[in-house]
DNA sequence: CATTCGTGGGA
DNA sequence: TTCCCAAGAAT
């Protein structure tokens, strides 16, 4: 079946039909065909990839580019091939193995998830969406992703790529809202095909990652550019509130990152003065901020305080 | 609904 | 160089 331009006019079905049993989604065929021909060869997509390894990839990929995840993921699945293996590891080893992936609390949550899987699910990653959602560090997206990609289930997988593709092709706007809205979830559910929904999910994600990118989308390569509502409207620029860029210089996150980097690279516990040397100048002028960040890291379980004002990664 | 939470590469 | 943002979750 060839996706002809003649179907473009039929694209404007309001989707208000309550049937939804038969999916008439005109995006379906061309996007899946595009995916079959253009998908990246990622290791967690290989047939038979264990659910645990897929789960690890999804946690690592949260807010983190694929190229940066790949080497760390390979190290983790070799070192901790099962949930039980990771559950027994020490936080210090896990935090160091996380390296500079960012958001190191994810590593601790993955550790906690592994322990929960061992204790509550016999060491096997649960396939049930609700049970996945109950695990530490697993939210709406990751639960749907693991259920789909590891177990072939049918769920609306709404990540930043999918949201952007739907915003453009269906809603006709350049960027989706700041936070996931009920309307987006409803739309994603309605667009879900009855068959091979997990392939549809990864296909839309891939399209968003490779073609329908945030900046300078490659519309010439897009399999649905002829029926893209945003494009048909003349690619109008984003009208909503300006999306806030993440501040960085002088923020707690910068200080926390510097403190963690120092502790990761040190085999021995560090004294407070040694720690101060490692943090940026901005924080040197604000002892208040330093102590706040250190306390926060301790509360998060990323740092362990020792007697004598020394600190180390949690043993 | 808005904030916080790392990092580094590309435009 | 500066800015943007990449398979989000927790609060």
Coordinates of C-alpha atoms (C1' of nucleotides) in Angstrom, one line a residue:
Chain A
X1 CA 0.0 0.0 0.0
X2 CA 1.4 3.4 -1.0
X3 CA 0.7 6.4 1.1
X4 CA -0.6 8.7 -1.7
X5 CA -1.1 12.4 -1.4
X6 CA -4.8 11.7 -2.1
X7 CA -5.1 10.6 1.4
X8 CA -4.0 13.9 2.7
X9 CA -7.4 15.4 2.5
X10 CA -8.8 12.5 4.5
X11 CA -6.3 13.4 7.1
X12 CA -8.5 15.9 8.7
X13 CA -10.7 13.4 10.3
X14 CA -11.6 14.8 13.6
X15 CA -11.0 11.6 15.4
X16 CA -14.2 12.2 17.3
X17 CA -15.6 8.8 16.3
X18 CA -16.0 6.8 19.4
X19 CA -15.3 3.6 17.7
X20 CA -11.5 3.8 17.5
X21 CA -11.4 0.0 17.2
X22 CA -10.2 0.3 13.6
X23 CA -7.3 2.6 13.3
X24 CA -7.5 4.8 10.3
X25 CA -4.5 6.8 11.4
X26 CA -2.9 7.9 8.1
X27 CA 0.4 8.4 9.8
X28 CA 0.7 4.8 10.7
X29 CA 1.8 3.1 7.5
X30 CA 4.3 5.7 6.3
X31 CA 6.0 6.1 9.6
X32 CA 6.4 2.5 10.3
X33 CA 7.7 1.9 6.7
X34 CA 10.1 4.8 7.3
X35 CA 11.2 3.2 10.6
X36 CA 11.8 -0.2 9.0
X37 CA 14.2 1.4 6.5
X38 CA 15.9 4.0 8.7
X39 CA 16.0 2.8 12.3
X40 CA 19.3 3.0 14.2
X41 CA 21.0 -0.2 15.1
X42 CA 20.8 0.2 18.9
X43 CA 21.8 -2.7 21.1
X44 CA 18.8 -2.5 23.4
X45 CA 16.6 -3.0 20.3
X46 CA 18.1 -6.3 19.4
X47 CA 15.7 -9.3 19.6
X48 CA 16.0 -11.1 22.9
X49 CA 17.5 -8.2 24.7
X50 CA 16.5 -8.8 28.4
X51 CA 13.9 -6.6 29.9
X52 CA 16.3 -5.7 32.6
X53 CA 18.8 -4.3 30.0
X54 CA 16.0 -2.4 28.3
X55 CA 14.9 -1.0 31.6
X56 CA 18.5 0.2 32.3
X57 CA 18.6 1.8 28.9
X58 CA 15.4 3.7 29.5
X59 CA 16.5 5.1 32.8
X60 CA 19.9 6.2 31.3
X61 CA 18.1 7.8 28.4
X62 CA 16.0 10.0 30.5
X63 CA 17.1 13.5 29.4
X64 CA 20.3 12.0 28.1
X65 CA 21.5 11.6 24.4
X66 CA 21.9 8.1 23.0
X67 CA 25.6 8.5 22.1
X68 CA 26.4 9.3 25.7
X69 CA 24.4 6.4 27.1
X70 CA 25.8 3.7 24.8
X71 CA 29.2 3.0 26.5
X72 CA 27.8 3.3 30.0
X73 CA 25.0 0.9 29.2
X74 CA 27.4 -1.7 27.8
X75 CA 29.4 -1.5 30.9
X76 CA 26.4 -1.9 33.2
X77 CA 24.7 -4.8 31.4
X78 CA 28.0 -6.7 31.4
X79 CA 28.8 -5.9 35.1
X80 CA 25.2 -6.3 36.4
X81 CA 23.4 -8.6 34.0
X82 CA 20.5 -9.2 36.3
X83 CA 18.5 -7.1 38.8
X84 CA 19.9 -9.3 41.6
X85 CA 23.5 -8.4 40.5
X86 CA 22.8 -4.7 40.7
X87 CA 20.8 -5.1 43.9
X88 CA 24.0 -6.4 45.7
X89 CA 26.3 -3.7 44.4
X90 CA 27.3 -0.8 46.7
X91 CA 26.1 2.7 46.0
X92 CA 29.6 4.0 45.6
X93 CA 30.3 1.5 42.8
X94 CA 27.1 2.3 41.1
X95 CA 27.6 6.1 41.3
X96 CA 31.1 5.7 39.9
X97 CA 29.9 3.5 37.1
X98 CA 27.2 6.1 36.3
X99 CA 30.1 8.4 35.6
X100 CA 29.2 11.7 34.0
X101 CA 25.8 10.7 32.6
X102 CA 24.2 13.3 34.8
X103 CA 21.3 13.2 37.3
X104 CA 23.1 10.6 39.5
X105 CA 20.0 10.2 41.5
X106 CA 18.8 8.0 38.6
X107 CA 21.6 5.5 39.5
X108 CA 20.3 5.3 43.0
X109 CA 16.8 4.8 41.9
X110 CA 17.8 2.1 39.5
X111 CA 19.6 0.4 42.3
X112 CA 16.4 0.7 44.4
X113 CA 14.4 -0.6 41.5
X114 CA 16.6 -3.6 41.3
X115 CA 16.2 -4.4 44.9
X116 CA 12.4 -4.0 44.6
X117 CA 12.4 -6.4 41.7
X118 CA 14.3 -8.9 43.7
X119 CA 12.1 -8.6 46.7
X120 CA 8.7 -8.2 45.2
X121 CA 9.0 -9.8 41.7
X122 CA 11.3 -12.8 42.2
X123 CA 14.1 -11.0 40.5
X124 CA 12.2 -10.6 37.2
X125 CA 11.3 -7.3 35.7
X126 CA 7.5 -7.1 35.9
X127 CA 5.6 -6.9 32.7
X128 CA 2.6 -5.2 34.2
X129 CA 2.4 -1.5 33.6
X130 CA 1.1 -0.6 37.1
X131 CA 3.9 -2.7 38.7
X132 CA 6.5 -1.0 36.6
X133 CA 5.1 2.4 37.5
X134 CA 5.5 1.5 41.2
X135 CA 9.2 1.0 40.8
X136 CA 11.6 3.8 41.9
X137 CA 12.6 6.1 39.0
X138 CA 10.0 4.7 36.7
X139 CA 7.3 7.2 35.7
X140 CA 4.6 7.3 33.1
X141 CA 6.9 7.3 30.1
X142 CA 9.4 4.6 31.3
X143 CA 6.6 2.2 32.4
X144 CA 5.0 2.5 29.0
X145 CA 8.3 2.1 27.2
X146 CA 9.4 -1.0 29.1
X147 CA 6.0 -2.6 28.8
X148 CA 6.1 -1.9 25.0
X149 CA 9.7 -2.5 24.1
X150 CA 10.4 -5.4 26.5
X151 CA 7.1 -7.1 26.5
X152 CA 5.4 -6.1 23.2
X153 CA 2.4 -4.5 24.9
X154 CA 0.1 -1.8 23.7
X155 CA 0.7 1.5 25.5
X156 CA 0.8 5.2 24.7
X157 CA 4.5 6.0 24.8
X158 CA 4.8 9.8 25.2
X159 CA 8.4 11.0 25.3
X160 CA 9.7 14.3 24.1
X161 CA 10.1 13.0 20.5
X162 CA 6.6 11.6 20.2
X163 CA 5.1 14.7 21.7
X164 CA 6.9 16.9 19.2
X165 CA 5.9 14.7 16.2
X166 CA 2.2 14.7 17.3
X167 CA 2.3 18.5 18.0
X168 CA 3.4 19.1 14.5
X169 CA 1.8 16.5 12.4
X170 CA -1.6 16.5 14.1
X171 CA -2.0 19.6 16.2
X172 CA -0.2 21.9 13.8
X173 CA 2.1 23.6 16.3
X174 CA 5.9 23.7 16.4
X175 CA 6.4 22.6 20.0
X176 CA 4.2 20.7 22.5
X177 CA 3.2 22.3 25.8
X178 CA 5.7 22.5 28.7
X179 CA 4.1 19.6 30.6
X180 CA 2.3 16.6 29.2
X181 CA -1.4 17.5 29.0
X182 CA -4.5 15.3 29.2
X183 CA -5.2 16.2 25.5
X184 CA -1.8 14.8 24.5
X185 CA -2.3 11.6 26.3
X186 CA -5.8 11.3 24.8
X187 CA -4.4 11.9 21.3
X188 CA -1.6 9.4 21.7
X189 CA -4.0 6.8 22.9
X190 CA -6.4 7.4 20.0
X191 CA -3.5 7.1 17.5
X192 CA -2.4 3.8 18.9
X193 CA -2.9 1.0 16.3
X194 CA -4.5 -2.2 17.4
X195 CA -1.7 -4.3 16.0
X196 CA 2.0 -3.9 16.7
X197 CA 1.5 -0.8 18.8
X198 CA 5.0 -1.3 20.2
X199 CA 6.5 -0.9 16.8
X200 CA 4.4 2.2 16.2
X201 CA 5.7 3.6 19.4
X202 CA 9.4 3.2 18.7
X203 CA 8.9 4.3 15.1
X204 CA 7.4 7.7 16.1
X205 CA 10.1 8.1 18.7
X206 CA 12.7 7.5 16.0
X207 CA 11.1 9.8 13.6
X208 CA 11.2 12.6 16.2
X209 CA 14.8 11.8 17.1
X210 CA 16.2 11.7 13.5
X211 CA 13.9 13.8 11.3
X212 CA 11.3 15.8 13.3
X213 CA 13.9 17.3 15.5
X214 CA 13.4 20.2 17.8
X215 CA 15.5 22.6 15.8
X216 CA 15.8 22.6 12.0
X217 CA 13.6 19.5 11.3
X218 CA 14.5 17.6 8.2
X219 CA 11.1 17.9 6.6
X220 CA 12.5 16.9 3.2
X221 CA 13.2 13.5 4.6
X222 CA 9.9 13.1 6.5
X223 CA 7.5 10.4 5.4
X224 CA 4.5 12.4 6.5
X225 CA 5.5 15.9 5.5
X226 CA 2.7 16.0 3.0
X227 CA 0.1 15.5 5.7
X228 CA 1.9 17.4 8.5
X229 CA -0.6 20.0 9.9
X230 CA 2.2 22.3 11.1
X231 CA 3.9 22.2 7.6
X232 CA 0.6 22.7 5.8
X233 CA -0.1 25.7 7.9
X234 CA 3.2 27.2 6.8
X235 CA 5.4 26.1 9.7
X236 CA 4.2 28.9 12.0
X237 CA 6.7 29.7 14.8
X238 CA 6.1 28.8 18.4
X239 CA 3.6 31.2 20.0
X240 CA 3.4 30.0 23.5
X241 CA 5.4 31.3 26.4
X242 CA 9.1 31.3 25.8
X243 CA 10.5 28.1 27.0
X244 CA 12.8 28.8 29.9
X245 CA 16.4 27.8 29.2
X246 CA 17.9 25.9 32.1
X247 CA 20.2 28.2 34.1
X248 CA 23.4 26.7 35.0
X249 CA 26.2 29.0 36.1
X250 CA 26.1 29.4 39.9
X251 CA 23.2 27.0 40.4
X252 CA 23.0 24.3 43.0
X253 CA 23.1 21.8 40.2
X254 CA 26.5 23.0 39.1
X255 CA 27.8 22.9 42.7
X256 CA 26.3 19.4 43.3
X257 CA 27.9 18.2 40.1
X258 CA 31.3 19.5 41.0
X259 CA 31.1 18.0 44.5
X260 CA 30.0 14.6 43.0
X261 CA 32.8 14.7 40.5
X262 CA 35.4 15.3 43.2
X263 CA 34.0 12.4 45.3
X264 CA 33.8 10.1 42.3
X265 CA 37.4 10.6 41.4
X266 CA 38.7 10.2 44.9
X267 CA 39.5 6.8 46.4
X268 CA 39.7 8.3 49.9
X269 CA 37.2 10.4 51.8
X270 CA 37.6 14.1 51.2
X271 CA 37.7 16.7 53.9
X272 CA 35.5 19.7 53.6
X273 CA 38.4 22.0 52.6
X274 CA 39.4 19.5 49.9
X275 CA 35.9 19.6 48.7
X276 CA 35.7 23.3 48.6
X277 CA 38.7 23.5 46.3
X278 CA 36.8 21.5 43.7
X279 CA 33.8 23.7 43.5
X280 CA 33.4 26.7 41.2
X281 CA 34.4 30.2 42.3
X282 CA 30.8 31.3 42.5
X283 CA 30.2 28.9 45.3
X284 CA 33.4 29.8 47.1
X285 CA 31.8 33.1 47.8
X286 CA 28.8 31.5 49.2
X287 CA 29.5 29.0 52.0
X288 CA 25.7 28.9 52.5
X289 CA 25.3 27.4 49.1
X290 CA 28.0 24.9 49.6
X291 CA 26.6 23.5 52.8
X292 CA 23.1 23.5 51.3
X293 CA 24.3 21.4 48.4
X294 CA 26.3 19.1 50.5
X295 CA 23.3 18.5 52.8
X296 CA 21.1 17.9 49.8
X297 CA 23.5 15.3 48.4
X298 CA 23.5 13.6 51.8
X299 CA 19.8 13.6 52.0
X300 CA 19.6 12.2 48.5
X301 CA 21.9 9.3 49.5
X302 CA 24.6 10.4 47.1
X303 CA 27.1 11.4 49.8
X304 CA 28.0 9.8 53.1
X305 CA 29.2 12.1 55.9
X306 CA 32.0 10.8 58.1
X307 CA 33.3 11.9 61.5
X308 CA 35.7 14.8 61.3
X309 CA 34.0 16.7 58.6
X310 CA 35.0 14.2 55.9
X311 CA 32.8 12.9 53.1
X312 CA 32.7 10.0 50.6
X313 CA 30.4 8.1 48.3
X314 CA 28.1 5.9 50.2
X315 CA 29.7 2.5 51.0
Chain B
dC1 C1' 1.1 23.2 37.1
dA2 C1' 6.0 24.7 38.2
dT3 C1' 10.7 23.4 40.0
dT4 C1' 14.5 20.9 40.7
dC5 C1' 17.9 17.7 39.3
dG6 C1' 23.8 17.0 35.5
dT7 C1' 26.2 16.9 31.5
dG8 C1' 28.2 18.0 27.1
dG9 C1' 27.7 18.6 22.2
dG10 C1' 25.8 20.9 18.2
dA11 C1' 23.7 25.0 15.9
Chain C
dT1 C1' 30.4 32.3 22.2
dT2 C1' 26.0 31.6 23.9
dC3 C1' 22.1 29.1 23.8
dC4 C1' 19.4 25.0 23.4
dC5 C1' 18.1 20.7 24.8
dA6 C1' 18.5 15.2 25.1
dA7 C1' 13.9 8.1 25.4
dG8 C1' 11.6 12.3 32.6
dA9 C1' 10.7 11.6 37.5
dA10 C1' 9.7 13.3 41.9
dT11 C1' 7.8 16.8 44.7

